[in-house]
XYZ file of C-alpha atoms in Angstrom:
480
model
C 2.606 -23.743 24.404
C 2.769 -24.410 20.548
C -0.831 -24.107 20.356
C -0.717 -20.501 21.035
C 1.956 -20.049 18.433
C 0.237 -21.487 15.497
C -1.536 -19.006 13.135
C -5.498 -18.731 13.789
C -6.147 -19.098 10.011
C -9.745 -19.097 11.181
C -9.463 -15.620 12.447
C -6.728 -14.405 10.284
C -8.537 -15.169 6.786
C -11.672 -12.875 7.618
C -9.082 -10.157 8.860
C -7.661 -9.790 5.420
C -10.537 -9.021 3.625
C -10.039 -5.398 4.711
C -6.799 -5.213 3.304
C -7.912 -6.622 0.085
C -10.431 -3.745 0.042
C -7.482 -0.934 0.530
C -5.900 -2.311 -2.343
C -8.846 -2.365 -4.442
C -9.986 1.338 -4.059
C -6.407 2.648 -3.702
C -5.446 1.229 -7.296
C -8.642 2.141 -8.531
C -8.233 5.654 -8.086
C -5.563 5.334 -10.866
C -8.321 4.834 -13.344
C -10.511 7.727 -11.874
C -7.679 10.434 -11.869
C -8.013 10.421 -16.044
C -11.783 9.991 -16.039
C -12.053 13.028 -13.728
C -9.398 14.871 -15.893
C -11.211 14.767 -18.805
C -14.537 14.866 -17.391
C -14.245 17.759 -15.381
C -11.266 19.422 -17.735
C -8.561 19.580 -15.499
C -4.749 20.199 -15.215
C -2.406 17.143 -14.109
C -1.998 18.838 -11.006
C -5.729 19.380 -10.140
C -6.604 15.752 -11.298
C -4.083 14.481 -8.560
C -6.378 16.031 -5.915
C -7.997 12.225 -6.151
C -4.841 10.824 -4.633
C -4.476 13.904 -2.320
C -8.280 13.714 -0.925
C -7.840 10.056 -0.645
C -4.471 9.829 1.282
C -4.800 12.778 3.516
C -7.713 10.912 5.143
C -5.517 9.035 6.680
C -3.763 11.423 8.445
C -6.958 13.154 9.543
C -8.255 9.926 10.627
C -5.435 9.153 12.716
C -5.726 12.775 14.401
C -9.684 12.242 15.137
C -8.732 8.796 16.516
C -6.062 10.618 18.738
C -8.259 13.536 19.878
C -11.297 11.245 20.450
C -9.098 8.690 22.646
C -7.844 12.005 24.657
C -11.246 13.168 25.382
C -12.279 9.727 26.301
C -9.465 8.979 29.066
C -9.131 5.549 27.190
C -7.857 4.386 23.918
C -10.995 4.270 21.656
C -10.037 1.101 19.628
C -9.383 -0.460 23.130
C -13.330 0.846 24.246
C -14.986 -0.025 21.321
C -13.233 -3.448 20.848
C -11.164 -4.521 17.801
C -13.724 -6.389 15.968
C -16.426 -3.673 16.421
C -13.722 -1.098 15.272
C -13.437 -2.928 12.010
C -16.729 -3.051 11.271
C -17.430 0.620 11.897
C -14.721 1.493 9.500
C -16.274 -0.326 6.837
C -19.582 1.273 7.680
C -17.766 4.791 7.360
C -16.289 3.564 3.864
C -19.716 2.326 2.843
C -21.099 6.068 3.718
C -18.534 7.497 1.695
C -19.562 5.392 -1.569
C -22.928 6.857 -0.840
C -21.612 10.386 -1.831
C -20.759 9.510 -5.463
C -24.444 9.385 -6.029
C -25.315 12.962 -5.674
C -21.513 13.915 -7.044
C -22.470 12.207 -10.144
C -26.299 13.806 -10.501
C -24.474 16.976 -9.927
C -21.555 16.604 -11.813
C -19.400 18.049 -8.770
C -15.582 17.178 -8.510
C -15.451 18.329 -4.818
C -18.313 15.968 -3.691
C -16.435 13.395 -5.841
C -13.160 13.686 -3.773
C -15.341 14.325 -0.426
C -16.746 10.675 -1.078
C -13.180 9.240 -1.654
C -12.043 11.106 1.095
C -14.783 9.411 3.444
C -13.959 6.149 1.962
C -10.351 6.243 3.027
C -11.210 7.935 6.725
C -13.016 4.482 6.915
C -9.863 2.587 5.975
C -7.936 4.761 8.398
C -9.640 3.208 11.229
C -9.527 -0.208 9.851
C -5.740 -0.096 8.922
C -5.147 1.190 12.574
C -6.758 -2.200 13.954
C -5.835 -4.702 11.992
C -2.318 -4.414 11.364
C -1.722 -5.089 15.269
C -4.672 -7.468 14.965
C -2.657 -9.580 12.254
C 0.243 -9.360 14.740
C -1.773 -10.945 17.775
C -3.441 -13.644 15.709
C -0.595 -16.025 16.247
C 3.369 -16.214 17.319
C 4.595 -13.018 17.107
C 7.877 -14.167 15.934
C 5.921 -14.640 12.791
C 4.137 -11.333 12.677
C 5.951 -9.393 10.043
C 5.291 -12.796 7.705
C 1.495 -12.891 8.389
C 1.324 -8.871 7.597
C 3.312 -9.510 4.167
C 1.088 -12.325 3.635
C -1.994 -9.714 4.207
C -0.021 -7.348 2.245
C -0.092 -9.635 -0.732
C -3.800 -9.894 -0.444
C -4.114 -6.177 -0.392
C -2.159 -6.138 -3.768
C -4.375 -9.014 -5.263
C -7.051 -6.028 -4.601
C -4.811 -3.508 -6.580
C -4.059 -6.132 -9.518
C -7.742 -6.563 -10.409
C -9.338 -3.120 -9.113
C -8.233 -1.217 -11.838
C -9.453 -3.656 -14.434
C -12.895 -4.206 -13.056
C -13.473 -0.538 -12.681
C -12.312 0.251 -16.042
C -14.540 -2.510 -17.238
C -17.480 -1.082 -15.271
C -16.981 2.487 -16.848
C -15.389 1.892 -20.097
C -17.153 -1.375 -21.280
C -14.524 -4.430 -22.659
C -11.209 -3.938 -23.770
C -12.081 -4.930 -27.540
C -15.406 -2.631 -27.760
C -14.450 0.497 -25.059
C -17.398 2.939 -24.465
C -16.844 6.333 -26.401
C -19.590 7.826 -24.202
C -17.336 8.862 -20.956
C -19.527 10.202 -18.128
C -19.045 10.764 -14.630
C -22.305 8.976 -14.239
C -20.501 5.867 -15.093
C -18.527 5.738 -11.533
C -21.995 5.281 -9.252
C -22.858 1.719 -10.360
C -19.215 0.453 -9.617
C -18.790 2.079 -5.856
C -22.294 1.437 -5.061
C -21.354 -1.889 -5.550
C -18.636 -1.376 -3.240
C -20.544 0.172 -0.880
C -22.844 -3.026 -0.559
C -19.349 -5.159 -0.406
C -18.152 -2.997 2.773
C -21.707 -3.516 4.355
C -21.732 -7.299 3.948
C -18.177 -7.458 5.113
C -19.244 -5.214 8.119
C -21.606 -7.872 9.130
C -19.630 -10.710 8.323
C -17.096 -9.445 10.872
C -19.087 -8.360 13.388
C -20.336 -12.160 13.751
C -16.787 -13.700 12.928
C -14.669 -15.297 15.338
C -12.519 -12.624 15.334
C -11.237 -11.487 18.990
C -12.585 -7.926 20.696
C -9.720 -7.724 22.864
C -6.752 -9.676 21.766
C -4.160 -10.698 24.140
C -1.227 -8.307 24.220
C 1.781 -10.676 23.828
C 5.055 -10.160 26.010
C 8.035 -8.844 24.049
C 10.716 -11.338 23.203
C 14.000 -10.512 24.877
C 15.646 -9.344 21.289
C 12.677 -6.837 21.162
C 13.241 -5.215 24.499
C 14.667 -1.703 24.519
C 18.661 -1.716 25.600
C 18.060 2.137 26.702
C 15.678 3.273 29.057
C 12.063 3.702 27.774
C 11.743 7.665 27.036
C 8.586 9.851 27.614
C 7.324 9.867 23.848
C 7.965 8.128 21.035
C 9.092 11.286 19.222
C 11.910 11.511 21.222
C 13.505 8.694 18.855
C 15.548 9.943 16.261
C 14.788 6.275 14.497
C 11.156 6.989 14.468
C 11.685 10.696 13.303
C 13.799 9.711 10.457
C 11.390 6.686 9.576
C 8.352 8.981 9.727
C 9.891 10.920 6.900
C 10.849 7.849 5.318
C 7.072 6.360 5.081
C 6.110 9.882 3.882
C 8.204 9.488 1.073
C 7.860 5.632 0.472
C 4.145 5.961 0.158
C 4.558 9.057 -2.035
C 6.679 7.665 -4.808
C 4.507 4.552 -4.604
C 1.535 6.138 -5.171
C 2.906 9.198 -7.438
C 4.473 6.643 -9.823
C 1.409 4.974 -10.813
C -1.294 8.055 -10.444
C 0.840 9.786 -12.951
C 1.409 6.711 -15.422
C -1.981 7.550 -17.219
C -1.231 10.766 -18.274
C 2.406 9.949 -19.353
C 0.946 7.156 -21.593
C -1.917 9.100 -22.975
C 0.315 12.499 -23.732
C 3.455 11.023 -25.117
C 2.608 7.340 -25.994
C -0.714 7.954 -27.713
C -2.759 5.401 -25.549
C -6.526 5.869 -24.667
C -7.306 5.809 -21.016
C -9.209 2.634 -21.328
C -5.996 1.092 -22.632
C -4.017 1.945 -19.878
C -5.786 0.097 -17.249
C -3.856 -3.217 -17.667
C -0.499 -1.369 -17.277
C -1.803 0.294 -14.208
C -2.795 -3.449 -12.832
C 0.875 -4.357 -13.786
C 2.406 -1.681 -11.768
C 0.064 -2.749 -8.589
C 0.761 -6.610 -9.541
C 4.281 -5.641 -9.202
C 3.453 -5.032 -5.411
C 1.709 -8.294 -5.149
C 4.609 -10.090 -6.722
C 6.881 -8.991 -4.612
C 5.098 -9.351 -1.188
C 3.939 -12.866 -2.265
C 7.689 -13.739 -2.568
C 8.232 -12.024 0.573
C 5.872 -14.010 2.878
C 7.611 -17.485 1.959
C 8.663 -17.879 5.867
C 4.693 -17.471 7.105
C 4.443 -21.122 6.333
C 7.034 -22.524 8.480
C 8.929 -24.758 5.767
C 12.480 -25.853 5.986
C 14.977 -23.762 4.325
C 15.414 -25.477 0.911
C 11.637 -25.448 0.611
C 11.208 -21.678 1.457
C 13.952 -20.553 -1.209
C 12.184 -22.965 -3.810
C 8.644 -20.726 -2.717
C 10.573 -17.427 -2.984
C 11.006 -18.372 -6.865
C 7.640 -19.990 -7.352
C 5.384 -17.296 -5.263
C 6.147 -14.426 -7.373
C 5.632 -15.979 -10.698
C 2.258 -17.465 -9.183
C 1.282 -13.921 -8.734
C 2.734 -12.849 -11.869
C 0.247 -15.831 -13.583
C -3.045 -14.202 -11.569
C -1.953 -11.290 -12.985
C -2.045 -12.553 -16.544
C -5.227 -14.602 -16.184
C -7.293 -11.737 -14.918
C -6.108 -9.944 -18.032
C -7.031 -12.598 -20.168
C -10.336 -12.393 -18.810
C -10.510 -8.923 -19.515
C -9.811 -9.300 -22.841
C -6.287 -7.769 -23.102
C -3.503 -8.965 -24.982
C -0.915 -10.619 -23.201
C 2.019 -10.591 -25.347
C 3.721 -7.410 -24.491
C 3.800 -8.596 -20.819
C 5.678 -11.662 -21.077
C 9.127 -9.868 -20.882
C 8.194 -8.676 -17.669
C 9.406 -12.014 -16.088
C 12.859 -10.788 -16.507
C 12.185 -8.039 -14.082
C 10.933 -10.505 -11.596
C 14.100 -12.634 -11.598
C 15.772 -9.500 -10.618
C 13.635 -9.007 -7.791
C 13.787 -12.463 -6.245
C 17.720 -12.347 -6.641
C 17.891 -9.038 -4.958
C 15.489 -10.243 -2.088
C 17.487 -13.252 -1.473
C 20.824 -11.003 -1.257
C 19.639 -8.874 1.631
C 19.088 -11.673 3.791
C 16.120 -10.268 5.541
C 18.319 -7.316 6.990
C 15.638 -4.460 6.708
C 18.362 -1.814 6.303
C 19.911 -3.567 2.971
C 16.250 -4.110 1.995
C 15.771 -0.563 2.019
C 19.210 0.398 0.558
C 19.030 -2.213 -2.274
C 15.481 -1.945 -3.853
C 15.656 2.103 -3.260
C 19.219 2.045 -5.576
C 17.140 -0.146 -8.002
C 14.294 2.135 -7.756
C 16.336 4.797 -8.807
C 17.827 3.119 -11.801
C 14.673 1.984 -12.895
C 13.401 5.665 -13.071
C 16.455 6.956 -14.679
C 15.812 4.465 -17.410
C 12.040 5.301 -17.505
C 13.188 8.896 -17.899
C 15.912 8.438 -20.501
C 13.762 5.998 -22.658
C 10.220 5.753 -24.777
C 7.844 3.554 -25.484
C 7.283 0.283 -23.971
C 10.761 0.128 -22.404
C 9.930 3.451 -20.669
C 6.666 2.048 -19.278
C 7.962 -1.133 -18.201
C 10.983 0.667 -16.158
C 8.490 3.050 -14.498
C 5.864 -0.301 -13.644
C 8.897 -2.001 -12.202
C 9.035 0.505 -9.478
C 6.201 -1.504 -8.071
C 8.579 -4.106 -7.748
C 11.330 -2.647 -5.991
C 8.536 -0.367 -3.498
C 6.704 -3.887 -2.319
C 9.401 -4.888 0.342
C 10.247 -1.238 1.609
C 7.315 -0.599 4.102
C 8.250 -3.368 6.371
C 12.167 -2.475 6.156
C 11.205 0.939 7.087
C 8.695 0.195 9.833
C 11.282 -2.095 11.446
C 14.170 0.134 11.533
C 11.489 2.841 12.598
C 9.980 0.957 15.678
C 13.204 -0.554 16.670
C 14.173 0.250 20.381
C 10.646 1.961 21.280
C 9.396 -0.457 24.062
C 6.513 0.911 25.732
C 6.041 3.698 22.991
C 6.082 1.175 20.248
C 2.056 1.670 19.643
C 1.944 5.527 19.948
C 5.118 5.212 17.150
C 3.130 3.056 14.884
C 0.149 5.442 14.910
C 2.603 8.265 13.971
C 4.008 6.137 10.761
C 0.593 5.448 9.744
C -0.312 9.288 9.526
C 2.434 9.714 7.139
C 0.748 7.747 4.429
C -0.643 11.078 3.575
C 2.771 11.427 1.522
C 0.642 9.399 -1.214
C -1.529 12.025 -1.967
C 0.854 14.870 -1.441
C 3.800 13.802 -3.833
C 1.068 12.501 -6.303
C 0.086 16.648 -6.092
C 3.524 17.758 -6.179
C 4.449 15.500 -9.184
C 1.274 16.632 -11.073
C 2.393 20.255 -10.609
C 5.549 19.402 -11.905
C 4.150 17.697 -14.855
C 2.168 20.703 -15.761
C 5.681 23.290 -15.701
C 7.872 20.943 -17.551
C 6.810 17.536 -18.734
C 5.157 14.349 -17.699
C 8.297 12.561 -18.437
C 10.761 14.604 -16.517
C 8.298 14.726 -13.362
C 9.355 11.230 -12.404
C 12.463 13.173 -10.587
C 10.072 13.535 -7.823
C 10.441 9.811 -7.270
C 14.091 9.830 -7.636
C 14.403 12.429 -4.930
C 12.143 10.454 -2.649
C 14.255 7.372 -3.076
C 17.599 9.285 -2.539
C 16.562 9.730 0.803
C 15.369 6.246 1.586
C 19.139 5.575 0.563
C 20.016 7.786 3.378
C 17.608 6.295 6.054
C 18.949 2.807 5.233
C 22.510 4.074 5.527
C 22.105 6.673 8.796
C 19.230 4.202 10.597
C 21.769 1.594 11.522
C 24.078 3.949 12.790
C 21.445 5.577 15.039
C 20.368 2.200 16.354
C 23.685 1.094 17.343
C 24.313 4.283 19.544
C 21.297 2.925 21.444
C 23.052 -0.474 21.524
C 20.754 -2.218 19.211
C 22.230 -4.293 16.368
C 20.700 -4.926 13.208
C 20.997 -8.648 13.789
C 18.287 -8.483 16.202
C 15.950 -6.612 13.999
C 13.334 -8.327 11.642
C 10.665 -7.071 8.875
C 7.567 -5.698 10.273
C 4.357 -4.849 8.702
C 3.340 -4.378 5.367
C 1.355 -1.438 3.591
């Protein structure tokens, strides 16, 4: 019995390669935005079509998946198998990278967006498969920790992605290229396409299961009210879908509008912005590495120690890759204070998802208010610290949204994945607001998003209690 409860690391490690790619590409988009803005002479709102095209693909992919499954009369992923579905998703993403060749040759912004859309379409299928598969590769009681750990690998990709793509486009930090052309994006994205193909082949012949055994529900996760006919009949899911939409919205829009703010108001060049974009996404890694401490089965004392050590280890990786890239590290040392605040806040929530969402949303509002009312690097660090406080919001929201859904849990999960489109929509809306006012003021968009999350953290325990569900039974699930 104990054998089945151990995490299957031999299968889990190959799986997390796709989590790495999701992060690498998503964060690299923040470098493409200012590049395309200059090359195609776009407004800030128009430049945010990069985020919109990328994140809307998750919703389109989910809809296609549901329609195909309906036509087939059987779930598409169950028909193809988990391993084949992952490989297919990677092949679709590889096809998307090929579109960068004619897009660059024709200097076509719409074709560039089509390439990003296709890459993300493949990611939609991969994400639909990889999240439940990570849960299935061991004890379901530690499923959330495995997803948090996978999320940490995702954010390793978000940390190094902007640096590598910026180096490929601009050259070294000390001698950035002055000749900026959309043609420069071909090589890095073709290299990614080759990587997608290699990983697709690797996963096809890996030991990953095609049809993982479905774990029986634990007694503390069985719905205490009668299952309803649809996941959409549960108010916690409806409220949670809005929360996921706005959470991904503030996470993505905060970073995607940062380069324009630093260029217009602080005088940074496009290439100089890369380490700060990297810091934002590294902040997500820092928070999630601390949140994955329980995944290793240590005693309480060692787990507490790891909660302090792991975030700073992640911060050390950020410093190391920036040192290798030739960036000055002195401006970043003070960020260690923000990390300490994150650790203390995380420990204070004691794993309660409602407290996590409430605490980190309030701190996120404070960080953006500081960023909007200060200038210089103080403002930049306040804005980048939003990444720290977004790092644990996905698992908290996810846990509250699917609690009590019973047989409708998988359907509810697919609806939540669809809401990732909020990353593109909110980025675009913030870009429009920046064009109408100032980029500095446009960060009020994030404050509005966080305000709803505060409301969700307060109302969801009340909704669940009416169904006989108490938060002492709810643990954080998932990780985007």
